[in-house]
PDB file of C-alpha atoms in Angstrom:
ATOM      1  CA  MET A   2       0.184   0.155   0.046  1.00  0.00           C
ATOM      2  CA  ALA A   3       1.270   3.665  -0.989  1.00  0.00           C
ATOM      3  CA  LEU A   4       1.364   6.521   1.414  1.00  0.00           C
ATOM      4  CA  VAL A   5      -0.389   9.363  -0.354  1.00  0.00           C
ATOM      5  CA  LYS A   6       0.584  12.855   1.207  1.00  0.00           C
ATOM      6  CA  PHE A   7      -3.239  13.956   3.009  1.00  0.00           C
ATOM      7  CA  ASN A   8      -3.423  18.150   2.098  1.00  0.00           C
ATOM      8  CA  HIS A   9      -6.070  20.245   3.911  1.00  0.00           C
ATOM      9  CA  GLY A  10      -4.794  23.258   1.748  1.00  0.00           C
ATOM     10  CA  GLN A  11      -2.157  23.964   4.614  1.00  0.00           C
ATOM     11  CA  ASP A  12       0.725  24.017   2.400  1.00  0.00           C
ATOM     12  CA  ASN A  13      -0.906  26.960   0.590  1.00  0.00           C
ATOM     13  CA  VAL A  14      -1.661  28.798   4.045  1.00  0.00           C
ATOM     14  CA  ASP A  15       1.956  27.810   4.931  1.00  0.00           C
ATOM     15  CA  ASN A  16       3.218  29.379   1.451  1.00  0.00           C
ATOM     16  CA  LEU A  17       1.550  32.149   1.894  1.00  0.00           C
ATOM     17  CA  PHE A  18       3.042  32.740   5.517  1.00  0.00           C
ATOM     18  CA  ASP A  19       6.642  32.379   4.097  1.00  0.00           C
ATOM     19  CA  ASN A  20       6.411  34.583   1.318  1.00  0.00           C
ATOM     20  CA  LEU A  21       4.598  37.303   4.057  1.00  0.00           C
ATOM     21  CA  LEU A  22       7.848  36.647   6.328  1.00  0.00           C
ATOM     22  CA  ASN A  23      10.571  36.857   3.362  1.00  0.00           C
ATOM     23  CA  ASP A  24       9.043  40.214   2.377  1.00  0.00           C
ATOM     24  CA  ILE A  25       8.815  41.850   5.488  1.00  0.00           C
ATOM     25  CA  PHE A  26      12.531  40.658   6.221  1.00  0.00           C
ATOM     26  CA  GLU A  27      14.138  41.291   2.862  1.00  0.00           C
ATOM     27  CA  THR A  28      15.290  44.882   2.781  1.00  0.00           C
ATOM     28  CA  PRO A  29      15.062  46.990   0.004  1.00  0.00           C
ATOM     29  CA  GLN A  30      18.390  46.948  -0.819  1.00  0.00           C
ATOM     30  CA  VAL A  31      18.263  43.098  -0.952  1.00  0.00           C
ATOM     31  CA  LYS A  32      15.244  43.521  -3.755  1.00  0.00           C
ATOM     32  CA  ARG A  33      17.133  46.251  -5.829  1.00  0.00           C
ATOM     33  CA  PHE A  34      18.706  45.070  -9.146  1.00  0.00           C
ATOM     34  CA  VAL A  35      22.827  45.018  -8.210  1.00  0.00           C
ATOM     35  CA  PRO A  36      24.475  43.390 -11.474  1.00  0.00           C
ATOM     36  CA  SER A  37      26.482  40.230 -10.598  1.00  0.00           C
ATOM     37  CA  THR A  38      30.595  41.364 -10.956  1.00  0.00           C
ATOM     38  CA  ASP A  39      33.589  38.913 -12.583  1.00  0.00           C
ATOM     39  CA  VAL A  40      37.042  40.692 -12.018  1.00  0.00           C
ATOM     40  CA  PHE A  41      40.028  39.087 -13.264  1.00  0.00           C
ATOM     41  CA  ASP A  42      43.190  40.125 -12.999  1.00  0.00           C
ATOM     42  CA  LEU A  43      45.801  39.639 -15.650  1.00  0.00           C
ATOM     43  CA  GLU A  44      48.773  40.421 -17.160  1.00  0.00           C
ATOM     44  CA  GLY A  45      48.516  43.977 -18.259  1.00  0.00           C
ATOM     45  CA  GLN A  46      45.052  44.448 -17.630  1.00  0.00           C
ATOM     46  CA  TYR A  47      42.363  44.348 -15.172  1.00  0.00           C
ATOM     47  CA  ILE A  48      38.972  42.883 -16.356  1.00  0.00           C
ATOM     48  CA  LEU A  49      35.527  43.641 -15.089  1.00  0.00           C
ATOM     49  CA  GLU A  50      32.205  41.753 -16.136  1.00  0.00           C
ATOM     50  CA  LEU A  51      28.798  43.021 -15.093  1.00  0.00           C
ATOM     51  CA  ALA A  52      25.769  40.993 -15.925  1.00  0.00           C
ATOM     52  CA  LEU A  53      23.334  43.285 -17.243  1.00  0.00           C
ATOM     53  CA  PRO A  54      20.744  41.343 -19.037  1.00  0.00           C
ATOM     54  CA  GLY A  55      17.739  43.433 -20.351  1.00  0.00           C
ATOM     55  CA  VAL A  56      19.417  46.321 -20.240  1.00  0.00           C
ATOM     56  CA  ALA A  57      19.853  48.961 -22.946  1.00  0.00           C
ATOM     57  CA  LYS A  58      23.106  49.819 -24.223  1.00  0.00           C
ATOM     58  CA  GLY A  59      22.514  53.590 -23.986  1.00  0.00           C
ATOM     59  CA  GLN A  60      20.653  53.508 -20.083  1.00  0.00           C
ATOM     60  CA  ILE A  61      24.803  52.719 -19.244  1.00  0.00           C
ATOM     61  CA  GLU A  62      26.532  54.890 -17.291  1.00  0.00           C
ATOM     62  CA  ILE A  63      30.719  54.773 -16.056  1.00  0.00           C
ATOM     63  CA  ASN A  64      32.585  57.384 -14.791  1.00  0.00           C
ATOM     64  CA  ILE A  65      35.630  57.983 -12.798  1.00  0.00           C
ATOM     65  CA  ASP A  66      36.202  60.052  -9.688  1.00  0.00           C
ATOM     66  CA  ASN A  67      39.682  60.254  -8.696  1.00  0.00           C
ATOM     67  CA  ASP A  68      40.100  56.751  -8.116  1.00  0.00           C
ATOM     68  CA  ARG A  69      36.885  55.330  -7.900  1.00  0.00           C
ATOM     69  CA  LEU A  70      34.914  53.757 -11.345  1.00  0.00           C
ATOM     70  CA  ASN A  71      30.585  54.134 -10.842  1.00  0.00           C
ATOM     71  CA  ILE A  72      28.529  52.152 -12.970  1.00  0.00           C
ATOM     72  CA  LYS A  73      24.999  53.132 -13.097  1.00  0.00           C
ATOM     73  CA  GLY A  74      22.128  52.263 -15.486  1.00  0.00           C
ATOM     74  CA  LYS A  75      18.389  51.159 -15.537  1.00  0.00           C
ATOM     75  CA  ARG A  76      16.743  48.492 -16.441  1.00  0.00           C
ATOM     76  CA  SER A  77      13.387  49.135 -17.880  1.00  0.00           C
ATOM     77  CA  GLU A  78       9.965  47.610 -16.164  1.00  0.00           C
ATOM     78  CA  LYS A  79       8.110  45.962 -19.174  1.00  0.00           C
ATOM     79  CA  GLU A  80       4.692  47.757 -20.019  1.00  0.00           C
ATOM     80  CA  LEU A  81       1.900  45.616 -19.522  1.00  0.00           C
ATOM     81  CA  GLN A  82      -0.593  45.463 -22.503  1.00  0.00           C
ATOM     82  CA  GLU A  83      -4.170  46.298 -21.896  1.00  0.00           C
ATOM     83  CA  GLY A  84      -5.354  42.415 -20.454  1.00  0.00           C
ATOM     84  CA  GLU A  85      -1.989  41.525 -19.791  1.00  0.00           C
ATOM     85  CA  LYS A  86      -1.572  40.447 -15.839  1.00  0.00           C
ATOM     86  CA  LEU A  87       2.061  40.122 -14.314  1.00  0.00           C
ATOM     87  CA  VAL A  88       1.514  36.862 -11.933  1.00  0.00           C
ATOM     88  CA  LYS A  89       4.856  36.690 -10.302  1.00  0.00           C
ATOM     89  CA  GLN A  90       7.732  38.952 -10.455  1.00  0.00           C
ATOM     90  CA  GLU A  91      11.449  37.563  -9.459  1.00  0.00           C
ATOM     91  CA  ILE A  92      14.061  39.795 -11.934  1.00  0.00           C
ATOM     92  CA  ARG A  93      14.676  42.508 -10.291  1.00  0.00           C
ATOM     93  CA  LYS A  94      14.041  46.079 -12.555  1.00  0.00           C
ATOM     94  CA  GLY A  95      14.761  50.069 -12.268  1.00  0.00           C
ATOM     95  CA  ASP A  96      18.177  51.703 -11.555  1.00  0.00           C
ATOM     96  CA  PHE A  97      21.503  49.838 -10.600  1.00  0.00           C
ATOM     97  CA  GLU A  98      24.843  51.040  -9.419  1.00  0.00           C
ATOM     98  CA  ARG A  99      28.141  49.623  -8.808  1.00  0.00           C
ATOM     99  CA  ASN A 100      31.427  51.480  -7.397  1.00  0.00           C
ATOM    100  CA  PHE A 101      34.683  49.803  -7.722  1.00  0.00           C
ATOM    101  CA  TYR A 102      37.982  51.228  -6.175  1.00  0.00           C
ATOM    102  CA  LEU A 103      40.978  51.423  -8.889  1.00  0.00           C
ATOM    103  CA  PRO A 104      44.301  49.891  -8.093  1.00  0.00           C
ATOM    104  CA  GLU A 105      47.038  51.982  -7.390  1.00  0.00           C
ATOM    105  CA  ASP A 106      48.865  50.721 -10.467  1.00  0.00           C
ATOM    106  CA  ALA A 107      45.320  51.448 -12.885  1.00  0.00           C
ATOM    107  CA  VAL A 108      45.803  53.869 -15.754  1.00  0.00           C
ATOM    108  CA  ALA A 109      41.915  55.692 -15.554  1.00  0.00           C
ATOM    109  CA  ASP A 110      42.546  57.595 -18.609  1.00  0.00           C
ATOM    110  CA  LYS A 111      42.815  54.341 -20.937  1.00  0.00           C
ATOM    111  CA  ILE A 112      39.871  52.506 -19.417  1.00  0.00           C
ATOM    112  CA  LYS A 113      37.393  51.158 -22.661  1.00  0.00           C
ATOM    113  CA  ALA A 114      34.617  48.939 -21.966  1.00  0.00           C
ATOM    114  CA  GLY A 115      32.395  47.005 -24.260  1.00  0.00           C
ATOM    115  CA  TYR A 116      28.931  45.508 -23.763  1.00  0.00           C
ATOM    116  CA  GLU A 117      27.417  42.305 -25.917  1.00  0.00           C
ATOM    117  CA  LEU A 118      24.749  39.754 -24.825  1.00  0.00           C
ATOM    118  CA  GLY A 119      23.953  41.231 -21.589  1.00  0.00           C
ATOM    119  CA  ILE A 120      27.687  41.312 -20.409  1.00  0.00           C
ATOM    120  CA  LEU A 121      29.759  44.889 -20.030  1.00  0.00           C
ATOM    121  CA  THR A 122      32.712  44.236 -20.438  1.00  0.00           C
ATOM    122  CA  ILE A 123      35.251  47.031 -18.967  1.00  0.00           C
ATOM    123  CA  PHE A 124      38.967  46.958 -19.523  1.00  0.00           C
ATOM    124  CA  ILE A 125      41.422  48.439 -17.263  1.00  0.00           C
ATOM    125  CA  PRO A 126      45.062  48.964 -18.461  1.00  0.00           C
ATOM    126  CA  LYS A 127      48.105  48.636 -15.489  1.00  0.00           C
ATOM    127  CA  ASP A 128      50.805  50.649 -15.416  1.00  0.00           C
ATOM    128  CA  GLU A 129      53.433  48.474 -15.794  1.00  0.00           C
ATOM    129  CA  LYS A 130      56.268  50.846 -13.903  1.00  0.00           C
ATOM    130  CA  LYS A 131      53.977  50.718 -11.071  1.00  0.00           C
ATOM    131  CA  ASN A 132      54.497  47.011 -10.677  1.00  0.00           C
ATOM    132  CA  ILE A 133      57.880  46.452 -10.764  1.00  0.00           C
ATOM    133  CA  LYS A 134      58.735  43.367  -8.601  1.00  0.00           C
ATOM    134  CA  ARG A 135      62.204  42.772  -7.749  1.00  0.00           C
ATOM    135  CA  THR A 136      64.144  41.508  -4.715  1.00  0.00           C
ATOM    136  CA  ILE A 137      66.380  43.689  -2.503  1.00  0.00           C
ATOM    137  CA  GLN A 138      69.656  42.393  -0.679  1.00  0.00           C
ATOM    138  CA  VAL A 139      70.464  43.074   2.472  1.00  0.00           C
ATOM    139  CA  LYS A 140      73.787  43.784   2.784  1.00  0.00           C
TER     140      LYS A 140
END
């Protein structure tokens, strides 16, 4: 004889309660769109890759302020047509902003960026003169 789970609808109540608690305890910062980022340290340059699916190239702004790289933009909401209804939303929308401090050996005036397939790639050249490694002999 197989056991079959008997359900009085309690699972629906539990799910509703769990969702309510998640909404209460999630901070607004958690609910914002914060792009995931990979940072690579390569010979001659640093590379930052930011995942920005659904963001139009024209909605991305990159600025440098002293030793800080600022990336901001907006992922727009989809406008619902008449008769459409959003049932569940997990994709974060709205304004985003990320800041990164540039390393000492970064050449800020030669930074370049490209955007393809929802990935923003920022190339930050290194000043190799600032990164000289040598051994100093003690006399």
